[in-house]
mmCIF file of C-alpha atoms and ligand atoms in Angstrom:
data_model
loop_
_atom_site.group_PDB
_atom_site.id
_atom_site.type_symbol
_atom_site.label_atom_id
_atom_site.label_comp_id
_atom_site.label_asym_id
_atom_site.label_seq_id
_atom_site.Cartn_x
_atom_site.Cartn_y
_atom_site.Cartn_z
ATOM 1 C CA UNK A 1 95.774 90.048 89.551
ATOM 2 C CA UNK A 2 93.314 91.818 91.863
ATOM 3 C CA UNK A 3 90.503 90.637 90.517
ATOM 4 C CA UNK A 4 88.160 88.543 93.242
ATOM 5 C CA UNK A 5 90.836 89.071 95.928
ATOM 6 C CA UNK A 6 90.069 89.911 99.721
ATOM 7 C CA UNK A 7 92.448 92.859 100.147
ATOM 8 C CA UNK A 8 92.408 94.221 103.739
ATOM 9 C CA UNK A 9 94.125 98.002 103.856
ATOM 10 C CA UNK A 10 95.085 99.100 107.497
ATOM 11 C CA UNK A 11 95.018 102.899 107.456
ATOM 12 C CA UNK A 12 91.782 102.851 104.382
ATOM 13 C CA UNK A 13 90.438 106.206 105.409
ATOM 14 C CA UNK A 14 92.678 108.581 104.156
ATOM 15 C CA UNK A 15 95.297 109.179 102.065
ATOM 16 C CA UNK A 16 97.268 107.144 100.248
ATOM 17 C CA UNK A 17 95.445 103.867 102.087
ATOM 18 C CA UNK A 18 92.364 104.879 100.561
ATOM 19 C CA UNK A 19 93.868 106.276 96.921
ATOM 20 C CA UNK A 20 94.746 102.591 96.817
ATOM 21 C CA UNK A 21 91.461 101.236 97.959
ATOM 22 C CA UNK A 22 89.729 103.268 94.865
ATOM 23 C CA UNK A 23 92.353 101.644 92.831
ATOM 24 C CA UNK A 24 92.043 98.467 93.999
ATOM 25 C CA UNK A 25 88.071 98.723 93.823
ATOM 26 C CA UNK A 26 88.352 99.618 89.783
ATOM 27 C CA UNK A 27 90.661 96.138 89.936
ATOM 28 C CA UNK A 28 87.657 94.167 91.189
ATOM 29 C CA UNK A 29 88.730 93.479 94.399
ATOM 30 C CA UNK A 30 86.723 93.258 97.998
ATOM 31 C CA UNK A 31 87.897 95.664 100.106
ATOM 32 C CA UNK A 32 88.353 95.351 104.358
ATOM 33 C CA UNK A 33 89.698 98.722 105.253
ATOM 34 C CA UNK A 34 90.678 99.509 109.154
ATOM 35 C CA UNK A 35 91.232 102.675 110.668
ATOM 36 C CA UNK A 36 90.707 104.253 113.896
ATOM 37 C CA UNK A 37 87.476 106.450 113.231
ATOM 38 C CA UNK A 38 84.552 105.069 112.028
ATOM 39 C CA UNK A 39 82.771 108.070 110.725
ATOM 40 C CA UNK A 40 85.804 108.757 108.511
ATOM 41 C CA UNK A 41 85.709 105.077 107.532
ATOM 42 C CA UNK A 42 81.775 105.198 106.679
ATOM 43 C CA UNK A 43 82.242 108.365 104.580
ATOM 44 C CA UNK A 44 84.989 106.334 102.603
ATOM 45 C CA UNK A 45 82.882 103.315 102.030
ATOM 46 C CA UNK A 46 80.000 105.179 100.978
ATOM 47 C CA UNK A 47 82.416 107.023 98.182
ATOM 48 C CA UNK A 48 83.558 103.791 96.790
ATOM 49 C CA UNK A 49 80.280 101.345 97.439
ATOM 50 C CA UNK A 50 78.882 102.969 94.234
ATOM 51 C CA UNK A 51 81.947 101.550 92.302
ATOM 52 C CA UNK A 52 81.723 98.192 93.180
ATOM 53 C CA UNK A 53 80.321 95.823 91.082
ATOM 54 C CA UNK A 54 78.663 92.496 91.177
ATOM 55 C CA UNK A 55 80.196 90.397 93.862
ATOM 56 C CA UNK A 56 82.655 93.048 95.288
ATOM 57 C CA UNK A 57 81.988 94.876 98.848
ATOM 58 C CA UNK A 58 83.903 97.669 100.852
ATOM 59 C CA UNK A 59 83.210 96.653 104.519
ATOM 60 C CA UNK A 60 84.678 98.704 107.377
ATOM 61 C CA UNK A 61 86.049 98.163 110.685
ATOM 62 C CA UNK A 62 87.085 100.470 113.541
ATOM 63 C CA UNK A 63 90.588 99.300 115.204
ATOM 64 C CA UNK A 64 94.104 100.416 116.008
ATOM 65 C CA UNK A 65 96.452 98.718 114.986
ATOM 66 C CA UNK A 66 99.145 98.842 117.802
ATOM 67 C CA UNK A 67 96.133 96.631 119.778
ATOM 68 C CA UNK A 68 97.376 92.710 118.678
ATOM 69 C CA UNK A 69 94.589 91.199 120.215
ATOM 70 C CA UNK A 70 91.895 93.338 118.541
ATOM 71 C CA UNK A 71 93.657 93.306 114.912
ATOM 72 C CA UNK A 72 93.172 89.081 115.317
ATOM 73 C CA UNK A 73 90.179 89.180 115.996
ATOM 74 C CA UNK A 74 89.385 91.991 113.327
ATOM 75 C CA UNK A 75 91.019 89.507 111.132
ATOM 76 C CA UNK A 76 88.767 86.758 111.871
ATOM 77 C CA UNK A 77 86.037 88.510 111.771
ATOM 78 C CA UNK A 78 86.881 89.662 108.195
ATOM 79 C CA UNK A 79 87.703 85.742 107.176
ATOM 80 C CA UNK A 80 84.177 84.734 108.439
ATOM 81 C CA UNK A 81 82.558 87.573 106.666
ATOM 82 C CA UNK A 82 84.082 88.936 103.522
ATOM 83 C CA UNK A 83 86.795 85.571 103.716
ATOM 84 C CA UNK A 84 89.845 84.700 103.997
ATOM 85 C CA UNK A 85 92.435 87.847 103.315
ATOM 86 C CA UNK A 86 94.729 87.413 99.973
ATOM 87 C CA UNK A 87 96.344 90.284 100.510
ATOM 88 C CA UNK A 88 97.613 93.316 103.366
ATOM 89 C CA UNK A 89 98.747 96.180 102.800
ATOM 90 C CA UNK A 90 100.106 97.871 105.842
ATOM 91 C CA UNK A 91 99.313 101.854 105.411
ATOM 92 C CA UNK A 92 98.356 103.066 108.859
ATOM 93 C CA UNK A 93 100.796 105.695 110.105
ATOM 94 C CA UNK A 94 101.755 108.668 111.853
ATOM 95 C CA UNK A 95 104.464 111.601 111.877
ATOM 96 C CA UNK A 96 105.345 113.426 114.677
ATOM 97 C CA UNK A 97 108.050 115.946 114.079
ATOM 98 C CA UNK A 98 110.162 118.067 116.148
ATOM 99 C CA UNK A 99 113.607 118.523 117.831
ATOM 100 C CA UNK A 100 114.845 115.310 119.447
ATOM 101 C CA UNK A 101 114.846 116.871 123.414
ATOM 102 C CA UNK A 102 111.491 118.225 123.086
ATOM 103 C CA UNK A 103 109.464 114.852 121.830
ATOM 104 C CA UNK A 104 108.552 113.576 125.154
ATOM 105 C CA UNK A 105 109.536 109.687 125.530
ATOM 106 C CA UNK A 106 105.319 109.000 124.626
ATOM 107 C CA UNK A 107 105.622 110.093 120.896
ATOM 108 C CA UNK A 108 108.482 107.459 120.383
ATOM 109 C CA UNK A 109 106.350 104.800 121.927
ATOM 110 C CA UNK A 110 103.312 105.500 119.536
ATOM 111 C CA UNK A 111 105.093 105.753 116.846
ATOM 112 C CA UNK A 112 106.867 102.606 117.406
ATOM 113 C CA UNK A 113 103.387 101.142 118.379
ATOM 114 C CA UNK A 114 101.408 102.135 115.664
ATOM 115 C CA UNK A 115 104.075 102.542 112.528
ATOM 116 C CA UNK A 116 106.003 99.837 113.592
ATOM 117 C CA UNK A 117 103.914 96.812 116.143
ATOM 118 C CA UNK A 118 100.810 97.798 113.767
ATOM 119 C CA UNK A 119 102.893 96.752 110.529
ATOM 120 C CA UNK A 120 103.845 93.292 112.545
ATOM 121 C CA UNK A 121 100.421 93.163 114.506
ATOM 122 C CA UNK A 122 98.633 93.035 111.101
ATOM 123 C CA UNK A 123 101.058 90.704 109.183
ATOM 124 C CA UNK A 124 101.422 88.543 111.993
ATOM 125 C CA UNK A 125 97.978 88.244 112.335
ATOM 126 C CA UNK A 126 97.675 87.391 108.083
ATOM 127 C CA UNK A 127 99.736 84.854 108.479
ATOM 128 C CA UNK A 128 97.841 82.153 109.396
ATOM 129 C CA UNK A 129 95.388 82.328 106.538
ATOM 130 C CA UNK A 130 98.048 82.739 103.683
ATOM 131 C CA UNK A 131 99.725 79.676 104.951
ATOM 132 C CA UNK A 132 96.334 78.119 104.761
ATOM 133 C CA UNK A 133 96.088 79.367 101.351
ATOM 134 C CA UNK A 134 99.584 78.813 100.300
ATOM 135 C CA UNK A 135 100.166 82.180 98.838
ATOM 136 C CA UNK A 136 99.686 86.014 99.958
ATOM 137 C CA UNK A 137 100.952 89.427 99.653
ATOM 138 C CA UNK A 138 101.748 91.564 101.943
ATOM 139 C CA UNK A 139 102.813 95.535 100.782
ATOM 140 C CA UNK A 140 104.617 97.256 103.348
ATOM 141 C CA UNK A 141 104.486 101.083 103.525
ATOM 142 C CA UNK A 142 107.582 102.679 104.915
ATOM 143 C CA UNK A 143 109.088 105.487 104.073
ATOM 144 C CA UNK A 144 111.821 107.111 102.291
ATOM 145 C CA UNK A 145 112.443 108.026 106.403
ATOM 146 C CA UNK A 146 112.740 104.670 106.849
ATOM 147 C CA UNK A 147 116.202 104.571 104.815
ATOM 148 C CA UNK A 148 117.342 108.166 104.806
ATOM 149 C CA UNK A 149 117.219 110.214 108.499
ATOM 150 C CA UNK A 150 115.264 113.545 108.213
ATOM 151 C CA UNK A 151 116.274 116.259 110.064
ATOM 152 C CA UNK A 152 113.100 116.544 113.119
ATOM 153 C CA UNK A 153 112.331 112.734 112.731
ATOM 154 C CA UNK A 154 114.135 110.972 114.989
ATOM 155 C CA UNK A 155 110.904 109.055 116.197
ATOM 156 C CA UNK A 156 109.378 108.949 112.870
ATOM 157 C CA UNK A 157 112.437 107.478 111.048
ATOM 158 C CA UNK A 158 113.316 105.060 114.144
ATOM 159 C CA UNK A 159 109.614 103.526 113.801
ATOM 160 C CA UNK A 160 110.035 103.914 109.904
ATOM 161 C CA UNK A 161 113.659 101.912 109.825
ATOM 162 C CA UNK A 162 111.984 99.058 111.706
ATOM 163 C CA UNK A 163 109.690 98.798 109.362
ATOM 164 C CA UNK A 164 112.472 98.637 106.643
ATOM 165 C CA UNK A 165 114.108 96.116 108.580
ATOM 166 C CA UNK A 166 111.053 93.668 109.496
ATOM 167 C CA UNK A 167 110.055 93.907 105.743
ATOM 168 C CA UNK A 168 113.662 93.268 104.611
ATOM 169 C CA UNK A 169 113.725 89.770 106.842
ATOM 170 C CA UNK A 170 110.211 88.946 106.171
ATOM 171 C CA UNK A 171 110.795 88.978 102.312
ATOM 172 C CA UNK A 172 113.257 85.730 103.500
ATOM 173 C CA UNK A 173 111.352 84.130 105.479
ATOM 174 C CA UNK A 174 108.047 84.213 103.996
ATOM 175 C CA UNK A 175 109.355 83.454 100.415
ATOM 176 C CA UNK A 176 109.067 79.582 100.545
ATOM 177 C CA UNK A 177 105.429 80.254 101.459
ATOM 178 C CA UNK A 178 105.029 82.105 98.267
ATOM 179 C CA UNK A 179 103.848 85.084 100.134
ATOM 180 C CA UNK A 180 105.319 88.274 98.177
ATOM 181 C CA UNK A 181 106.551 91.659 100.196
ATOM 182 C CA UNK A 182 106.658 94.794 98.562
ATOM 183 C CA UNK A 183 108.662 97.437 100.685
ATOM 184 C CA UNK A 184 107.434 100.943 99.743
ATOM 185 C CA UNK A 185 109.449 103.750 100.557
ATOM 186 C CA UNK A 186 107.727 106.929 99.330
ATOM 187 C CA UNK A 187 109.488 110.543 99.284
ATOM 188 C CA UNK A 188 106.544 112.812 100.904
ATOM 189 C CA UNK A 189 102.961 113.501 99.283
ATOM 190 C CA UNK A 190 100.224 115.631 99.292
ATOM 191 C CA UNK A 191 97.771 114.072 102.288
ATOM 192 C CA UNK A 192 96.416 115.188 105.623
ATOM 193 C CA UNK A 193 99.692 113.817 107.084
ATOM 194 C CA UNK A 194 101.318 116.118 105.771
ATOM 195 C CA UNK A 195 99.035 119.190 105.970
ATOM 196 C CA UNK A 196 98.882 118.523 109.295
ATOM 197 C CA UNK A 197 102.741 118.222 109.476
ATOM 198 C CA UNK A 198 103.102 121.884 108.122
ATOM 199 C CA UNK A 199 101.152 123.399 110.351
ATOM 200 C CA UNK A 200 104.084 122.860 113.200
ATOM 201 C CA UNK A 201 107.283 121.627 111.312
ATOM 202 C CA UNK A 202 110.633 122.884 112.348
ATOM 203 C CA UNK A 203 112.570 125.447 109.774
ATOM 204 C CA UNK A 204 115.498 122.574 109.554
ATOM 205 C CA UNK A 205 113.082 119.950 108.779
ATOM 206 C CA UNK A 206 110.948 122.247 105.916
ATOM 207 C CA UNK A 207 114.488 122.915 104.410
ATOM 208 C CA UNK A 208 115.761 119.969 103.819
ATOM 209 C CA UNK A 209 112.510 118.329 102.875
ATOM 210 C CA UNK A 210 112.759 121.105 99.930
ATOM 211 C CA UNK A 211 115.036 118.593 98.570
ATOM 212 C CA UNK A 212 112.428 116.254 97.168
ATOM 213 C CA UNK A 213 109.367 117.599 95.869
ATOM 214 C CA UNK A 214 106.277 116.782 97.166
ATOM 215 C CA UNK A 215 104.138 114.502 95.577
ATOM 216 C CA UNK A 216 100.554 114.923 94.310
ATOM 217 C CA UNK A 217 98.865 111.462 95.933
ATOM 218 C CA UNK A 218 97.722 109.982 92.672
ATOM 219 C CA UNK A 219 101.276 110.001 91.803
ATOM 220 C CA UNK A 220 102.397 107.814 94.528
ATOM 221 C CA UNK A 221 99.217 105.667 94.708
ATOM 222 C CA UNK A 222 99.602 104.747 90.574
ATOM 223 C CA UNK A 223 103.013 104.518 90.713
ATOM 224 C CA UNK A 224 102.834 101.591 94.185
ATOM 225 C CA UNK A 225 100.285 99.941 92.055
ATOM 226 C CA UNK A 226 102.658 99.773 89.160
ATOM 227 C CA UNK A 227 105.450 98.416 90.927
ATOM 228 C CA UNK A 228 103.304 95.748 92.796
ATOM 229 C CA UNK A 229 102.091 94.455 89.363
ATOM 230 C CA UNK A 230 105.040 94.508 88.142
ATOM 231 C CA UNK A 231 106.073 92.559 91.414
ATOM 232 C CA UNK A 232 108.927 94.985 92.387
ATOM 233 C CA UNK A 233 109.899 94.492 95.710
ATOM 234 C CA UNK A 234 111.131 97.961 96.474
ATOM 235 C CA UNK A 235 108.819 101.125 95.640
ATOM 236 C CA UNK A 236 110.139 104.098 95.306
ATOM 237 C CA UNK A 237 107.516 106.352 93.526
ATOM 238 C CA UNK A 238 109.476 109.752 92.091
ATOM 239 C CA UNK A 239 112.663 109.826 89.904
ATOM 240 C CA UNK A 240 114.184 112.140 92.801
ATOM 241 C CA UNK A 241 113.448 110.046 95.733
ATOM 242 C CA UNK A 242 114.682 106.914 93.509
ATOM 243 C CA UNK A 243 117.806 109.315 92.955
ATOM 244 C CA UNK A 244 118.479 110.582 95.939
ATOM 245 C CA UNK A 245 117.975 107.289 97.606
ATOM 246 C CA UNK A 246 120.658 105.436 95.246
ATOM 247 C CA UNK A 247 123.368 108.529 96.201
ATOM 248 C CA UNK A 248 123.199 108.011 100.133
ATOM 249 C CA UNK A 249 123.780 104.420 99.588
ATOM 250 C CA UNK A 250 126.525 105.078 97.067
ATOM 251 C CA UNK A 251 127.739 108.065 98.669
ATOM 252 C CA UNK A 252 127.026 108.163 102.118
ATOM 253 C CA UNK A 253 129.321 111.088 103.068
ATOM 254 C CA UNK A 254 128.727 113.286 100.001
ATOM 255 C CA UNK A 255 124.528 113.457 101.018
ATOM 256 C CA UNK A 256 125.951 113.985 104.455
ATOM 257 C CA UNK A 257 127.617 116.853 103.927
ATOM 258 C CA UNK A 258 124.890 118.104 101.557
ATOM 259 C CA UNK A 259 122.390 117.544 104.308
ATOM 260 C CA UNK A 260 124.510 119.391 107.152
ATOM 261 C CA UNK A 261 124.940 122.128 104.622
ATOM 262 C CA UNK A 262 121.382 122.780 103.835
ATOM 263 C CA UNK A 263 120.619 122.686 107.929
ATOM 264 C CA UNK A 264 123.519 124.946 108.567
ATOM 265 C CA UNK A 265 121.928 127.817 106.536
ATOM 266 C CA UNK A 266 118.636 127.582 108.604
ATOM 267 C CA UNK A 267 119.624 125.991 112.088
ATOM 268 C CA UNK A 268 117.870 127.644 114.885
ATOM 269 C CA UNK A 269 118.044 124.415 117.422
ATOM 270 C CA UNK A 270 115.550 123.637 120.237
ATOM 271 C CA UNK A 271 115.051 126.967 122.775
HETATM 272 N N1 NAP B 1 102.260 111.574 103.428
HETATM 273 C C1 NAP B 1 103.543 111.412 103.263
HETATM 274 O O1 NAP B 1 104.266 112.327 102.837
HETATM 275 C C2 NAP B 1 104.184 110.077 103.540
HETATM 276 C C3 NAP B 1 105.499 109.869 103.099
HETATM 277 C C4 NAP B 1 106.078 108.630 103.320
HETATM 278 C C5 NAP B 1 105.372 107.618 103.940
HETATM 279 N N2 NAP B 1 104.091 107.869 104.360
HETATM 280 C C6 NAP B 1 103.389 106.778 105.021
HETATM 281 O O2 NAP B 1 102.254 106.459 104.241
HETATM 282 C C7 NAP B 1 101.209 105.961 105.096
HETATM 283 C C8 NAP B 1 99.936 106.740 104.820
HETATM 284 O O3 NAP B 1 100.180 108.114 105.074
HETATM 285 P P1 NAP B 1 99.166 109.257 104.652
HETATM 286 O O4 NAP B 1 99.964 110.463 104.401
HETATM 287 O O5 NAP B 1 98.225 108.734 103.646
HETATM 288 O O6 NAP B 1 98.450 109.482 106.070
HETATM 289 P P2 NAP B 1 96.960 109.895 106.495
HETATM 290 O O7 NAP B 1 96.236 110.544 105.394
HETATM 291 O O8 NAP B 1 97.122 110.614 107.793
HETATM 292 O O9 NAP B 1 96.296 108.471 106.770
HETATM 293 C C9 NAP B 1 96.716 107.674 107.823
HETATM 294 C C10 NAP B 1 95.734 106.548 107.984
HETATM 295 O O10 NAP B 1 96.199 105.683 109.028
HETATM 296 C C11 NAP B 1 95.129 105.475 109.966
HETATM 297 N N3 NAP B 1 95.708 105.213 111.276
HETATM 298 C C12 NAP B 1 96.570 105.987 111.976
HETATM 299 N N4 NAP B 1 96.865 105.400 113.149
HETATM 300 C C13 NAP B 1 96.163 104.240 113.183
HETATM 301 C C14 NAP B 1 96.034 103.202 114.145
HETATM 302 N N5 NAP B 1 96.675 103.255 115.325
HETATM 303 N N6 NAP B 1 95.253 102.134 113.847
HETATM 304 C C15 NAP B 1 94.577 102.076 112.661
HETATM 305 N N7 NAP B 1 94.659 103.040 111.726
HETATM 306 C C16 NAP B 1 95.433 104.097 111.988
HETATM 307 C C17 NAP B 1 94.327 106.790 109.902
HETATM 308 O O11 NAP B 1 93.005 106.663 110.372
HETATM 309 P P3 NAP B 1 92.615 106.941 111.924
HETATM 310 O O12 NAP B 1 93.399 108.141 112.370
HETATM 311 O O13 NAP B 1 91.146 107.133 111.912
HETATM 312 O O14 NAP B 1 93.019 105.711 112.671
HETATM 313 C C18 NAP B 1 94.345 107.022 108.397
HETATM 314 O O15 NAP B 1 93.373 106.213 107.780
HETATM 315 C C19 NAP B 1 101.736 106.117 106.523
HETATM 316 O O16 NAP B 1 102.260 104.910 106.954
HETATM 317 C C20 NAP B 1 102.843 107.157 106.378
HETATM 318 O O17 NAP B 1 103.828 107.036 107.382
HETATM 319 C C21 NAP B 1 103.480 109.061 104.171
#
């Protein structure tokens, strides 16, 4: 399925963009992977150059998503170089947590620009050559913030339900072009997102996010590669997430009161 495919991976330099690049490496793939920082990017390609072989490359290239003009041309550059993409997956992210009046109006913005214009920059900017080709793939990740609200992540979850929502039309509209979407929507797991998020997370937020464990990242990574050869269209790695995910859309005002319950116990509010 992977094998001889040009897979570019927005986001390849850490976490779960790069647990999928190994994966996708041992598949026999080519990998482009973008990110912001290039010395974070060479360090990746130089762990997974030694486990390419014959014909497969990793090749690098510094760019930020939220920039449309610069992920174009990034994708050209890739097409004239490596060639022409078959698939995207759309991993470049960021959290920013915190009580609703304190997040000043710019952590919205980049949120929205990176988690949500990246995601559209990049698949907009695909386009073109899976038409060309007639088929693509394009895996999404969102979040399981991007279909239930957590408490502390009202920019995070905005950015994250856009994403839901672009993915959800795009599945429509891009299915006569036999160009697959995969949506995933994982619970959260062990990366330096989230140690990063610990270091500063409110006491409402760390309680209720006691409600799904956290994931070890090999979980999540083999589990998204599972579904997308199995072609699922929505990824939920983790029986709880899957679970818990199910009861807010069966029972919307059950996991609400659950939810104001658990932030009840802890609330201490902005000061
Ligand atoms: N970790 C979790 O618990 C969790 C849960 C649900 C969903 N997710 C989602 O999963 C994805 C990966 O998360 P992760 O935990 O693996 O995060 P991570 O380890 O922090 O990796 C994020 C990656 O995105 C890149 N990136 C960030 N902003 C970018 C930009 N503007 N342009 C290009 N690249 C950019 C980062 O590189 P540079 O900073 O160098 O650009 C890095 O390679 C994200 O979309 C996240 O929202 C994570």
């Amino acid at each position: 399925m992977f094998n001889n495919t040009v897979i570019v991976i927005t986001g390849g330099s850490s976490g779960l963009g790069k647990a999928l690049a190994q994966r996708f490496i041992k598949k026999g793939a080519t990998l482009a992977l973008i990110a912001r920082d290039k010395k974070k990017l060479t360090i990746v390609r130089e762990e997974l150059s030694p486990l390419c072989t014959a014909g497969q490359r990793v090749e690098i290239f510094s760019g930020n998503v939220a920039d449309y003009t610069a992920i174009k041309e990034t994708l050209n550059i890739i097409a004239n170089t490596i060639g022409e993409p078959d698939i995207l997956l759309n991993c470049a992210g960021i959290v920013r947590e915190g009580y609703f009046e304190k997040l000043p109006h710019s952590t919205f913005r980049e949120q929205m620009d990176i988690n949500y214009f990246g995601t559209l920059n990049c698949t907009k900017a695909v386009l073109p050559y899976f038409k060309k080709k007639g088929r693509g793939r394009i895996v999404n990740i969102a979040s399981l913030g991007g279909k239930i609200g957590s408490f502390g992540c009202t920019a995070y979850c905005a950015s994250k339900f856009a994403v839901v929502g672009l993915t959800e039309v795009l599945r429509m509209e891009l299915k006569p072009f036999h160009i697959t979407i995969h949506l995933v929507c994982p619970g959260e797991f062990e990366s330096p997102m989230v140690e990063e998020l610990n270091t500063y997370r409110t006491p409402e937020n760390r309680v209720v996010n006691k409600t799904v464990p956290v994931l070890p990242l090999n979980v999540v990574a083999d589990e998204v590669l599972k579904g997308i050869e199995k072609e699922h269209y929505l990824i939920i790695p983790g029986f709880i997430a899957r679970f818990l995910e199910m009861i807010s859309r069966w029972f919307p005002a059950t996991s609400r009161l659950i939810i104001d319950y658990q932030i009840r116990r802890v609330y201490q509010g902005p000061t």
